PDB file of C-alpha atoms and ligand atoms in Angstrom:
ATOM      1  CA  MET A  20      -2.006  24.802  -2.131  1.00  0.00           C
ATOM      2  CA  SER A  21       0.307  27.618  -1.073  1.00  0.00           C
ATOM      3  CA  LEU A  22       3.414  28.513  -3.014  1.00  0.00           C
ATOM      4  CA  GLU A  23       5.533  27.547  -0.018  1.00  0.00           C
ATOM      5  CA  ALA A  24       3.943  24.119   0.119  1.00  0.00           C
ATOM      6  CA  LYS A  25       4.432  23.623  -3.609  1.00  0.00           C
ATOM      7  CA  ALA A  26       8.101  24.551  -3.331  1.00  0.00           C
ATOM      8  CA  LEU A  27       8.555  22.229  -0.373  1.00  0.00           C
ATOM      9  CA  TYR A  28       6.877  19.321  -2.147  1.00  0.00           C
ATOM     10  CA  LYS A  29       8.995  19.917  -5.203  1.00  0.00           C
ATOM     11  CA  ASP A  30      12.161  19.891  -3.098  1.00  0.00           C
ATOM     12  CA  VAL A  31      11.215  16.548  -1.547  1.00  0.00           C
ATOM     13  CA  ILE A  32      10.384  15.026  -4.949  1.00  0.00           C
ATOM     14  CA  VAL A  33      13.621  16.258  -6.520  1.00  0.00           C
ATOM     15  CA  ASP A  34      15.646  15.078  -3.530  1.00  0.00           C
ATOM     16  CA  HIS A  35      14.166  11.576  -3.515  1.00  0.00           C
ATOM     17  CA  GLY A  36      14.144  11.430  -7.321  1.00  0.00           C
ATOM     18  CA  LYS A  37      17.821  12.224  -7.615  1.00  0.00           C
ATOM     19  CA  ARG A  38      19.031  10.324  -4.574  1.00  0.00           C
ATOM     20  CA  PRO A  39      16.449   7.600  -3.977  1.00  0.00           C
ATOM     21  CA  HIS A  40      16.503   5.823  -0.642  1.00  0.00           C
ATOM     22  CA  ASN A  41      16.327   2.021  -0.499  1.00  0.00           C
ATOM     23  CA  HIS A  42      17.175   1.625  -4.163  1.00  0.00           C
ATOM     24  CA  GLY A  43      18.654  -1.706  -5.174  1.00  0.00           C
ATOM     25  CA  ALA A  44      18.260  -5.464  -4.895  1.00  0.00           C
ATOM     26  CA  LEU A  45      16.888  -7.347  -1.903  1.00  0.00           C
ATOM     27  CA  PRO A  46      18.040 -10.965  -2.230  1.00  0.00           C
ATOM     28  CA  GLU A  47      16.133 -12.141   0.850  1.00  0.00           C
ATOM     29  CA  ALA A  48      12.833 -10.698  -0.414  1.00  0.00           C
ATOM     30  CA  THR A  49       9.683 -12.669   0.350  1.00  0.00           C
ATOM     31  CA  HIS A  50       7.451 -10.578  -1.923  1.00  0.00           C
ATOM     32  CA  GLU A  51       8.165  -8.979  -5.258  1.00  0.00           C
ATOM     33  CA  ALA A  52       6.318  -7.341  -8.116  1.00  0.00           C
ATOM     34  CA  THR A  53       6.994  -5.073 -11.063  1.00  0.00           C
ATOM     35  CA  ALA A  54       4.642  -2.415 -12.358  1.00  0.00           C
ATOM     36  CA  ASN A  55       4.883  -0.624 -15.692  1.00  0.00           C
ATOM     37  CA  ASN A  56       3.594   2.748 -16.732  1.00  0.00           C
ATOM     38  CA  PRO A  57       3.399   2.747 -20.537  1.00  0.00           C
ATOM     39  CA  LEU A  58       2.468   6.442 -20.608  1.00  0.00           C
ATOM     40  CA  CYS A  59       5.856   7.508 -19.356  1.00  0.00           C
ATOM     41  CA  GLY A  60       7.939   4.362 -19.832  1.00  0.00           C
ATOM     42  CA  ASP A  61       8.457   3.967 -16.088  1.00  0.00           C
ATOM     43  CA  ARG A  62       9.082   0.584 -14.533  1.00  0.00           C
ATOM     44  CA  VAL A  63       9.243  -0.021 -10.806  1.00  0.00           C
ATOM     45  CA  THR A  64      10.161  -3.294  -9.146  1.00  0.00           C
ATOM     46  CA  LEU A  65       9.338  -3.488  -5.453  1.00  0.00           C
ATOM     47  CA  ARG A  66      10.741  -6.121  -3.134  1.00  0.00           C
ATOM     48  CA  LEU A  67       9.615  -6.713   0.419  1.00  0.00           C
ATOM     49  CA  CYS A  68      10.896  -8.789   3.251  1.00  0.00           C
ATOM     50  CA  VAL A  69       7.822  -9.692   5.306  1.00  0.00           C
ATOM     51  CA  GLU A  70       8.232 -11.266   8.717  1.00  0.00           C
ATOM     52  CA  ALA A  71       5.215 -12.240  10.823  1.00  0.00           C
ATOM     53  CA  ASP A  72       2.876 -10.067   8.749  1.00  0.00           C
ATOM     54  CA  ARG A  73       5.097  -7.035   9.107  1.00  0.00           C
ATOM     55  CA  ILE A  74       7.290  -5.382   6.485  1.00  0.00           C
ATOM     56  CA  ALA A  75      10.799  -5.705   7.831  1.00  0.00           C
ATOM     57  CA  GLU A  76      12.513  -4.347   4.735  1.00  0.00           C
ATOM     58  CA  ALA A  77      11.489  -2.734   1.480  1.00  0.00           C
ATOM     59  CA  ARG A  78      13.682  -1.928  -1.490  1.00  0.00           C
ATOM     60  CA  PHE A  79      12.899  -0.929  -5.030  1.00  0.00           C
ATOM     61  CA  GLU A  80      14.445  -0.500  -8.435  1.00  0.00           C
ATOM     62  CA  ALA A  81      13.079   2.120 -10.778  1.00  0.00           C
ATOM     63  CA  ARG A  82      13.723   2.897 -14.375  1.00  0.00           C
ATOM     64  CA  GLY A  83      11.909   5.978 -15.443  1.00  0.00           C
ATOM     65  CA  CYS A  84      11.128   9.522 -14.539  1.00  0.00           C
ATOM     66  CA  MET A  85      11.989  11.404 -11.391  1.00  0.00           C
ATOM     67  CA  ILE A  86       8.462  11.307 -10.016  1.00  0.00           C
ATOM     68  CA  ALA A  87       8.214   7.511 -10.293  1.00  0.00           C
ATOM     69  CA  THR A  88      11.620   7.169  -8.622  1.00  0.00           C
ATOM     70  CA  ALA A  89      10.751   9.629  -5.865  1.00  0.00           C
ATOM     71  CA  SER A  90       7.471   7.868  -5.189  1.00  0.00           C
ATOM     72  CA  GLY A  91       9.279   4.530  -4.852  1.00  0.00           C
ATOM     73  CA  SER A  92      11.796   6.092  -2.494  1.00  0.00           C
ATOM     74  CA  LEU A  93       9.095   7.658  -0.327  1.00  0.00           C
ATOM     75  CA  LEU A  94       7.089   4.430  -0.388  1.00  0.00           C
ATOM     76  CA  THR A  95       9.932   2.229   0.790  1.00  0.00           C
ATOM     77  CA  GLU A  96      10.772   4.722   3.545  1.00  0.00           C
ATOM     78  CA  ALA A  97       7.156   4.701   4.713  1.00  0.00           C
ATOM     79  CA  LEU A  98       6.612   0.941   4.549  1.00  0.00           C
ATOM     80  CA  ARG A  99       9.259  -0.282   6.918  1.00  0.00           C
ATOM     81  CA  GLY A 100       7.677  -1.538  10.131  1.00  0.00           C
ATOM     82  CA  LEU A 101       4.104  -1.439   8.841  1.00  0.00           C
ATOM     83  CA  SER A 102       1.799  -4.443   8.896  1.00  0.00           C
ATOM     84  CA  ILE A 103       0.458  -5.703   5.561  1.00  0.00           C
ATOM     85  CA  ASP A 104      -2.954  -4.190   6.327  1.00  0.00           C
ATOM     86  CA  GLU A 105      -1.408  -0.830   7.215  1.00  0.00           C
ATOM     87  CA  ALA A 106       0.615  -0.862   3.999  1.00  0.00           C
ATOM     88  CA  LEU A 107      -2.495  -1.530   1.894  1.00  0.00           C
ATOM     89  CA  ALA A 108      -4.391   1.199   3.736  1.00  0.00           C
ATOM     90  CA  LEU A 109      -1.535   3.590   2.979  1.00  0.00           C
ATOM     91  CA  ALA A 110      -1.740   2.679  -0.719  1.00  0.00           C
ATOM     92  CA  ASP A 111      -5.441   3.596  -0.639  1.00  0.00           C
ATOM     93  CA  THR A 112      -4.580   6.869   1.082  1.00  0.00           C
ATOM     94  CA  ILE A 113      -2.097   7.732  -1.651  1.00  0.00           C
ATOM     95  CA  ASP A 114      -4.789   7.161  -4.281  1.00  0.00           C
ATOM     96  CA  VAL A 115      -6.938   9.694  -2.436  1.00  0.00           C
ATOM     97  CA  VAL A 116      -4.047  12.133  -2.146  1.00  0.00           C
ATOM     98  CA  VAL A 117      -3.165  12.122  -5.849  1.00  0.00           C
ATOM     99  CA  SER A 118      -6.836  12.319  -6.797  1.00  0.00           C
ATOM    100  CA  GLY A 119      -7.214  15.540  -4.860  1.00  0.00           C
ATOM    101  CA  GLY A 120      -9.075  14.218  -1.836  1.00  0.00           C
ATOM    102  CA  ASP A 121      -8.609  15.410   1.709  1.00  0.00           C
ATOM    103  CA  LEU A 122      -5.646  14.153   3.643  1.00  0.00           C
ATOM    104  CA  PRO A 123      -6.821  11.832   6.385  1.00  0.00           C
ATOM    105  CA  ALA A 124      -3.702  12.175   8.504  1.00  0.00           C
ATOM    106  CA  ASP A 125      -0.232  13.607   8.715  1.00  0.00           C
ATOM    107  CA  LEU A 126       1.663  11.762   6.020  1.00  0.00           C
ATOM    108  CA  GLY A 127       5.102  13.220   6.634  1.00  0.00           C
ATOM    109  CA  ASP A 128       7.238  13.304   3.499  1.00  0.00           C
ATOM    110  CA  LEU A 129       4.536  11.400   1.620  1.00  0.00           C
ATOM    111  CA  GLU A 130       2.588  14.644   1.522  1.00  0.00           C
ATOM    112  CA  ALA A 131       5.016  15.683  -1.199  1.00  0.00           C
ATOM    113  CA  LEU A 132       3.136  13.340  -3.507  1.00  0.00           C
ATOM    114  CA  ARG A 133       0.286  15.824  -3.319  1.00  0.00           C
ATOM    115  CA  GLY A 134       2.388  17.878  -5.693  1.00  0.00           C
ATOM    116  CA  ALA A 135       1.362  15.406  -8.399  1.00  0.00           C
ATOM    117  CA  ARG A 136      -2.078  16.995  -8.378  1.00  0.00           C
ATOM    118  CA  GLU A 137      -0.528  19.860 -10.271  1.00  0.00           C
ATOM    119  CA  PHE A 138       0.366  17.445 -13.061  1.00  0.00           C
ATOM    120  CA  PRO A 139      -2.633  15.244 -13.818  1.00  0.00           C
ATOM    121  CA  GLY A 140      -0.704  13.416 -16.522  1.00  0.00           C
ATOM    122  CA  ARG A 141       1.850  12.295 -13.940  1.00  0.00           C
ATOM    123  CA  LYS A 142      -0.582  10.595 -11.619  1.00  0.00           C
ATOM    124  CA  ALA A 143       0.390   7.197 -13.011  1.00  0.00           C
ATOM    125  CA  CYS A 144       4.047   7.961 -12.208  1.00  0.00           C
ATOM    126  CA  VAL A 145       3.159   8.545  -8.565  1.00  0.00           C
ATOM    127  CA  THR A 146       0.912   5.532  -8.152  1.00  0.00           C
ATOM    128  CA  LEU A 147       3.191   3.083  -9.983  1.00  0.00           C
ATOM    129  CA  ALA A 148       5.201   2.039  -6.938  1.00  0.00           C
ATOM    130  CA  TRP A 149       1.977   1.647  -4.967  1.00  0.00           C
ATOM    131  CA  GLN A 150       0.573  -0.597  -7.696  1.00  0.00           C
ATOM    132  CA  ALA A 151       3.687  -2.715  -7.347  1.00  0.00           C
ATOM    133  CA  LEU A 152       3.085  -2.820  -3.592  1.00  0.00           C
ATOM    134  CA  ARG A 153      -0.445  -4.134  -4.027  1.00  0.00           C
ATOM    135  CA  ALA A 154       0.729  -6.697  -6.578  1.00  0.00           C
ATOM    136  CA  ALA A 155       3.613  -7.832  -4.365  1.00  0.00           C
ATOM    137  CA  ILE A 156       1.352  -8.346  -1.358  1.00  0.00           C
ATOM    138  CA  LYS A 157      -1.258 -10.125  -3.434  1.00  0.00           C
ATOM    139  CA  GLY A 158       1.101 -12.351  -5.306  1.00  0.00           C
ATOM    140  CA  GLY A 159       3.971 -13.026  -2.928  1.00  0.00           C
ATOM    141  CA  SER A 160       7.382 -13.910  -4.255  1.00  0.00           C
ATOM    142  CA  GLY A 161       7.798 -13.960  -7.995  1.00  0.00           C
ATOM    143  CA  ALA A 162       4.280 -12.728  -8.757  1.00  0.00           C
ATOM    144  CA  THR A 163       5.500 -10.669 -11.643  1.00  0.00           C
ATOM    145  CA  ARG A 164       9.096 -11.267 -12.487  1.00  0.00           C
ATOM    146  CA  PRO A 165      10.847  -8.424 -14.209  1.00  0.00           C
ATOM    147  CA  SER A 166      11.736  -9.304 -17.763  1.00  0.00           C
ATOM    148  CA  PRO A 167      15.452  -9.867 -18.396  1.00  0.00           C
ATOM    149  CA  ARG A 168      17.355  -6.765 -19.375  1.00  0.00           C
TER     150      ARG A 168
HETATM  151 ZN1   ZN B  17       6.861   8.906 -15.137  1.00  0.00          ZN
END
């Protein structure tokens, strides 16, 4: 990875980590799940509004490190408008990306998650939101309710 690419990825991660997009509640959610990363203490709750097998809206709430927050922000940006199958395929792609595999396609801002390769210990932070996505799609509404604060 070139230095320029690393710097660019870092910028995207910092930007989304500090000012996450689509952060907050989604009262009309049809699907919801929470994933925890005990290694880092991150917790991400993902909520989806699925209409006719398509993700109409995606919002998340994260408590944890910047990488977990940035990943949730990038995920929710990427999900909107995708079908359920496309969303699951994207989750598989992200697994490949953070594991160091070849990029199958132009991922846009999601390519920033490649930066996680530089920090093997942070892989779980990147994939947390995508775990929540899989769980939300599998379980539907209320699959894993977040514990009361
Ligand atoms: Zn983390």
